[in-house]
Amino acid sequence: QLHFSPCIQIILRYLTVELACNTWSDHVEVTIAGFDATETEQLIAIGGDRIDAAASTPAAIDRIRRRAHQVVQSLDHLGASDPLTGRITDLAADAWMPQVLVVNNPTPAEIAALETLDGDLAANGRCAVAVAITAPGPVGRWPVSVDAAGELATTFLDTASTGATVTAAGLPRKELTRLADLLTTARSGATTPGWAGGAAGTAEPAWRPVPPAADTEPWARDTDTAGGLLPTAAQQPPRPTPETATSAPTMNHRRCRD
């Protein structure tokens, strides 16, 4: 899909993160281009292995062309009508994993190249690739516009004639920064200031201990308030339950009697 709007960057950013983090898109490969260095780094920090950055928009377009060509060749070789049929029939399912190109603020020359790409993809039919971009005017077959109030409109769904209004989802830059920092900290194992023990950046920080469970029920014995075993209990052998304590002698007695 090709999107356009002067103020759609927050939606493009939201779309990128959704594709990279949701379980319904866990096999999607996302290639980004046109974002500044800091934003690119933040998006990759959030998406991990599911997001990669192209060196330039032309390089990203070439990558999408190669991917589409590979899919078309696989369709011809396997005799599948389209990637959807291949997925439904489980025919070389790995060959139909989608790849999405997300381009932020392309230049006029890059927009022209993207329009040419859109025409080629339309001629190929379904080929497991998609493109989303921002632009000052309509581009491609499925343009989406968002006004200054955040209202979304589409010509291909004819939302104007129905009078329906849709508020676009978005991910502001400030929230992107905070989310990227949070995930980077979690993955690196760095401690948060104020927590006991451990130096920032250490692989195994000493977190504040979880207090013991307040319940007096037998099942809560030697557990903390989160349900985990207390450190002292985890180092001890399991205590025999009444069932195991009585069943062993009974079984031995039966063996001897037999």
Phi, psi and omega in degrees: 000147178241119183254156176214149172168141178296337184239034184261007182302321182292332177284319178299320178295317178298315179300317180299314181292321177299314180298326185273347187240338185282150178289331180289347178238033188290348177253006181279135173258127183248125176249128182246151178207150176090353176276151178291170188299319182293315180294322176300314179298320180291319178296319178294323178298325180281315186278340180063228184288349183273352178237134171225154183253132175276153181295331180200167178295316176302321178295323178293321178298316178300321180296318179293322178298316180296319180296315179298319180296319178298319181294317179298318177297319179295321178299315180295318183292321185267352179075024178270145182284324179197169181301326180299317177297319179297322179290317183295319182271002180057044179261105182048056190303328181294342182284348186248017179295129185290150172232128183244130175258126178243117184241124179260127172051059179289156178284166177305319178295321179290325176296319178298319178294324179291325176294321176296318177299317180298320177296320179293320179293324177296322180290327180284335187081199180301124179216028171064026175228154177213157182226134175231129182222168167250144180200156181285353181211175182299136178220134174080189187273340185229071180285144177230131179242150178227127181275181184295338179274359179086014178275133184261139178223143178227138177280327184285342174258355176056049180289336182294317183290332180276344182077005180285140176242138181233125176276123184289141172283157181200162177231098179299157183300321181297319179291324176301315180298315181294318180295318179296318178298319180298312182290324177297318179296317181296320182286329182277343181077019180289147180277159176266136179306136179104343178277148184285138173072165175073142176259150181302132179094354179286152184290325182232083182289155178270100181283158177299129184296144177280132183291157179297155179294142181276345181295146178257002179293152181303325183292341181269001182296134177066024176242161176262180183293343177269358179094356179275162178288142173291149183307320181292324180289326182293336181271353183260152176293152181299141179283141178290137176277164178304325181294312182290330181292327182264336185287326183298311179297324181297317180295319179296322180296319180293322179299315181295321181293323180291000000 
